[in-house]
Amino acid sequence: MRDFLLNESLRRLSTEAATRFNAMVAEGEQIPFDVATDTAEDSPFYSYVPQTGRYVAERTGELHTLPGWNAAREAVVEAGVASTYLEARGEVVPAEPGTRAERMLEVFFIGLWEGSTGFALDRERLEEQIATLDAEARSADDADVLIVPIVGLRMSMNRLQLPNGVRIVRADSIAAPVEAMRSEGMGRAAWEPQFLAVAEQGGDHGADEALHQLRELISVMRMFKVGGVGLGPFAFAPTGEDTWRRITTGAPATRPGGYRLSEEEGTELADFAAQLEQRPDPDSALSWAVGRFEMGGERESAMEGLSDHLLALRAVLEGHGPVGASLPLRASALIADENFDRIEAREPVEQVPELERALMNGRILDGAIELATWIEDGVRRLLRQAALGELGSDLSATADETLIATGLEAGDAEITVYAEEDFDTEEDVPVDEFRVVEAPEPAAVDEAVVDGPAADIREAEEYLDDEEPVEVEEEDDHMDTRILEPIPAPGEIKVTATHWLDEVDEERGQSLEWPAAEERDLQHRERIDTPRVRHLFPVPDSDWEVSHLEFQHFGRSDAS
């Protein structure tokens, strides 16, 4: 927006300066001149070029004595345009605001008469100078769009529309600054087209928000597919006709190799960006992992970014869960694809830490580049699925569930189970939190030590010699006598998954009926390891198996 006070003060001061310099020349002062070096070949005479700007620069003190100087100086300070104006012309910017304003006015009048034959005030030239000042002083937040060159991008389309008013266009299809058209540092040849990312600005969204949208575009492109792509070092905001405000993007160097998009891939990229736009932004560990993956994508190669990719995996997959699986197990469960199943993917994932240690020691292992590229692509697919919400909010739990499912299906998964909660009684613990083991045979019971919870007693009334009758509480005859063994709280046990059909033995008469016949017999067996009645059932010294022991029980006689 034009500053009326500043513009009017400049017009008044220009009129006063023209009058003063014309009077000085009329009194006999000479305007210096120079001989032009580009004279016409058909002219035998020299061409003289007046040095009017030099004349003004040598007499800037005269400007300070003009009546309108102080008003113009204060207007420049209030407008805050001196720094931008001086920087655009390569001038030294003073630290003190008043001094900056004075230097800006001096440069303004030097440029106003540069190349003129005299000090006649050219109103048209004055208005052009004021318009240029307004454009350069205009904030980038007031611009309609923000333009940034994309490094390394090659695609067959001329335009690609993306969410949030962001689009990718060929540089020769829109008005763009010359600096944005240069091929130097853009990862392309001079004859190849340059592509620009254009972010619309409007409302409360200024240049910072637009620049944030453009950085997210690069993040989405890196998560979509492999390739070297990034933002250029500068963004440009149009502030007037053929006038641009340059802003530093702060983007790091881009990985070499380029980034190619076919027309089909361009459509998929737009769909992927639209899906991410509908999802909430990643938070906590996932957000940190995405940032670390971004750092790996900025490295010179996949091997240079290996540690970043490993840190991204650790951020989302380490920690306790329903299965205490290691990082390679969890990563292989989620990285597995059509080329590598979980078992095949586990081996290369386990080799990645070894490769990282080798790189730390300055050694290169065989197949290091292929392995680093493979793990980068695996992390990319994992984070892409997580960002789309396909893996849930807890990737560790998702990996554990995948391990359990694939392990039971294959029948060869060895996992470690942890107890996550403490329970007061066995009734409060879910069935999944226990191991089921067979009840001990009578001959295996130790008379001195009783392990496990207190045994339950069936209904019994026993009379012993010289003792009073003992009443025993009644319990359910159909109690399940399987021992439910809780998992130790901080400890762990090893569980080997077995195919469920292998648990049925046809030769022993078992079937798929549940519960099996042997379990029904076990449920109706009478417990004999109760401490209060165990002495009534002596344990033989031999290994004989006795199916049933009968005891004759004598009560107390009336005569006694």
mmCIF file of N, CA, C and O in Angstrom, residues 317-325 330 394-397 400 416-420 489-492:
data_model
loop_
_atom_site.group_PDB
_atom_site.id
_atom_site.type_symbol
_atom_site.label_atom_id
_atom_site.label_comp_id
_atom_site.label_asym_id
_atom_site.label_seq_id
_atom_site.Cartn_x
_atom_site.Cartn_y
_atom_site.Cartn_z
ATOM 1 N N LEU A 317 8.707 -47.927 16.917
ATOM 2 C CA LEU A 317 8.574 -49.368 17.115
ATOM 3 C C LEU A 317 9.194 -49.884 18.403
ATOM 4 O O LEU A 317 8.931 -51.027 18.775
ATOM 5 N N GLU A 318 10.007 -49.096 19.093
ATOM 6 C CA GLU A 318 10.583 -49.588 20.333
ATOM 7 C C GLU A 318 9.624 -49.370 21.487
ATOM 8 O O GLU A 318 8.743 -48.509 21.429
ATOM 9 N N GLY A 319 9.801 -50.154 22.566
ATOM 10 C CA GLY A 319 8.944 -50.036 23.732
ATOM 11 C C GLY A 319 8.211 -51.334 24.007
ATOM 12 O O GLY A 319 8.212 -52.277 23.216
ATOM 13 N N HIS A 320 7.561 -51.402 25.189
ATOM 14 C CA HIS A 320 6.825 -52.598 25.585
ATOM 15 C C HIS A 320 5.496 -52.652 24.871
ATOM 16 O O HIS A 320 4.946 -51.651 24.440
ATOM 17 N N GLY A 321 4.982 -53.835 24.774
ATOM 18 C CA GLY A 321 3.690 -54.051 24.152
ATOM 19 C C GLY A 321 3.173 -55.420 24.520
ATOM 20 O O GLY A 321 3.721 -56.097 25.395
ATOM 21 N N PRO A 322 2.109 -55.887 23.889
ATOM 22 C CA PRO A 322 1.591 -57.216 24.203
ATOM 23 C C PRO A 322 2.600 -58.312 23.929
ATOM 24 O O PRO A 322 2.525 -59.392 24.515
ATOM 25 N N VAL A 323 3.546 -58.077 23.029
ATOM 26 C CA VAL A 323 4.615 -59.019 22.753
ATOM 27 C C VAL A 323 5.929 -58.272 22.865
ATOM 28 O O VAL A 323 6.102 -57.229 22.261
ATOM 29 N N GLY A 324 6.835 -58.791 23.667
ATOM 30 C CA GLY A 324 8.119 -58.114 23.849
ATOM 31 C C GLY A 324 9.058 -58.412 22.710
ATOM 32 O O GLY A 324 10.134 -58.959 22.915
ATOM 33 N N ALA A 325 8.684 -58.072 21.488
ATOM 34 C CA ALA A 325 9.487 -58.375 20.319
ATOM 35 C C ALA A 325 10.596 -57.341 20.154
ATOM 36 O O ALA A 325 10.489 -56.204 20.591
ATOM 37 N N ARG A 330 9.696 -56.468 14.855
ATOM 38 C CA ARG A 330 8.578 -55.566 14.606
ATOM 39 C C ARG A 330 8.725 -54.877 13.245
ATOM 40 O O ARG A 330 7.746 -54.732 12.511
ATOM 41 N N ASP A 394 -0.767 -46.854 17.591
ATOM 42 C CA ASP A 394 0.382 -47.459 18.265
ATOM 43 C C ASP A 394 1.002 -48.470 17.319
ATOM 44 O O ASP A 394 0.495 -49.581 17.140
ATOM 45 N N LEU A 395 2.118 -48.093 16.682
ATOM 46 C CA LEU A 395 2.735 -48.977 15.705
ATOM 47 C C LEU A 395 3.369 -50.198 16.359
ATOM 48 O O LEU A 395 3.440 -51.264 15.745
ATOM 49 N N SER A 396 3.837 -50.066 17.606
ATOM 50 C CA SER A 396 4.408 -51.223 18.307
ATOM 51 C C SER A 396 3.350 -52.298 18.516
ATOM 52 O O SER A 396 3.593 -53.488 18.287
ATOM 53 N N ALA A 397 2.167 -51.889 18.966
ATOM 54 C CA ALA A 397 1.089 -52.852 19.166
ATOM 55 C C ALA A 397 0.658 -53.472 17.846
ATOM 56 O O ALA A 397 0.379 -54.667 17.772
ATOM 57 N N ASP A 400 3.180 -56.086 16.944
ATOM 58 C CA ASP A 400 3.030 -57.284 17.776
ATOM 59 C C ASP A 400 1.840 -58.123 17.330
ATOM 60 O O ASP A 400 1.911 -59.352 17.279
ATOM 61 N N THR A 416 8.112 -63.300 22.977
ATOM 62 C CA THR A 416 8.247 -63.090 24.408
ATOM 63 C C THR A 416 7.068 -62.286 24.897
ATOM 64 O O THR A 416 6.810 -61.208 24.391
ATOM 65 N N VAL A 417 6.341 -62.809 25.880
ATOM 66 C CA VAL A 417 5.130 -62.172 26.365
ATOM 67 C C VAL A 417 5.417 -61.508 27.692
ATOM 68 O O VAL A 417 6.023 -62.092 28.573
ATOM 69 N N TYR A 418 4.965 -60.278 27.867
ATOM 70 C CA TYR A 418 5.141 -59.524 29.090
ATOM 71 C C TYR A 418 3.797 -59.286 29.738
ATOM 72 O O TYR A 418 2.795 -59.080 29.060
ATOM 73 N N ALA A 419 3.774 -59.268 31.052
ATOM 74 C CA ALA A 419 2.564 -58.886 31.781
ATOM 75 C C ALA A 419 2.564 -57.379 31.938
ATOM 76 O O ALA A 419 3.502 -56.810 32.470
ATOM 77 N N GLU A 420 1.504 -56.740 31.490
ATOM 78 C CA GLU A 420 1.433 -55.289 31.528
ATOM 79 C C GLU A 420 0.756 -54.764 32.782
ATOM 80 O O GLU A 420 0.936 -53.627 33.142
ATOM 81 N N ALA A 489 5.159 -60.619 36.568
ATOM 82 C CA ALA A 489 4.970 -59.210 36.202
ATOM 83 C C ALA A 489 6.155 -58.635 35.446
ATOM 84 O O ALA A 489 6.024 -58.234 34.310
ATOM 85 N N PRO A 490 7.374 -58.581 36.050
ATOM 86 C CA PRO A 490 8.436 -57.982 35.246
ATOM 87 C C PRO A 490 9.141 -58.987 34.375
ATOM 88 O O PRO A 490 9.860 -58.634 33.480
ATOM 89 N N GLY A 491 8.953 -60.265 34.643
ATOM 90 C CA GLY A 491 9.685 -61.287 33.927
ATOM 91 C C GLY A 491 9.077 -61.630 32.600
ATOM 92 O O GLY A 491 8.216 -60.958 32.096
ATOM 93 N N GLU A 492 9.494 -62.742 32.071
ATOM 94 C CA GLU A 492 9.012 -63.116 30.768
ATOM 95 C C GLU A 492 9.117 -64.608 30.604
ATOM 96 O O GLU A 492 9.850 -65.282 31.318
#
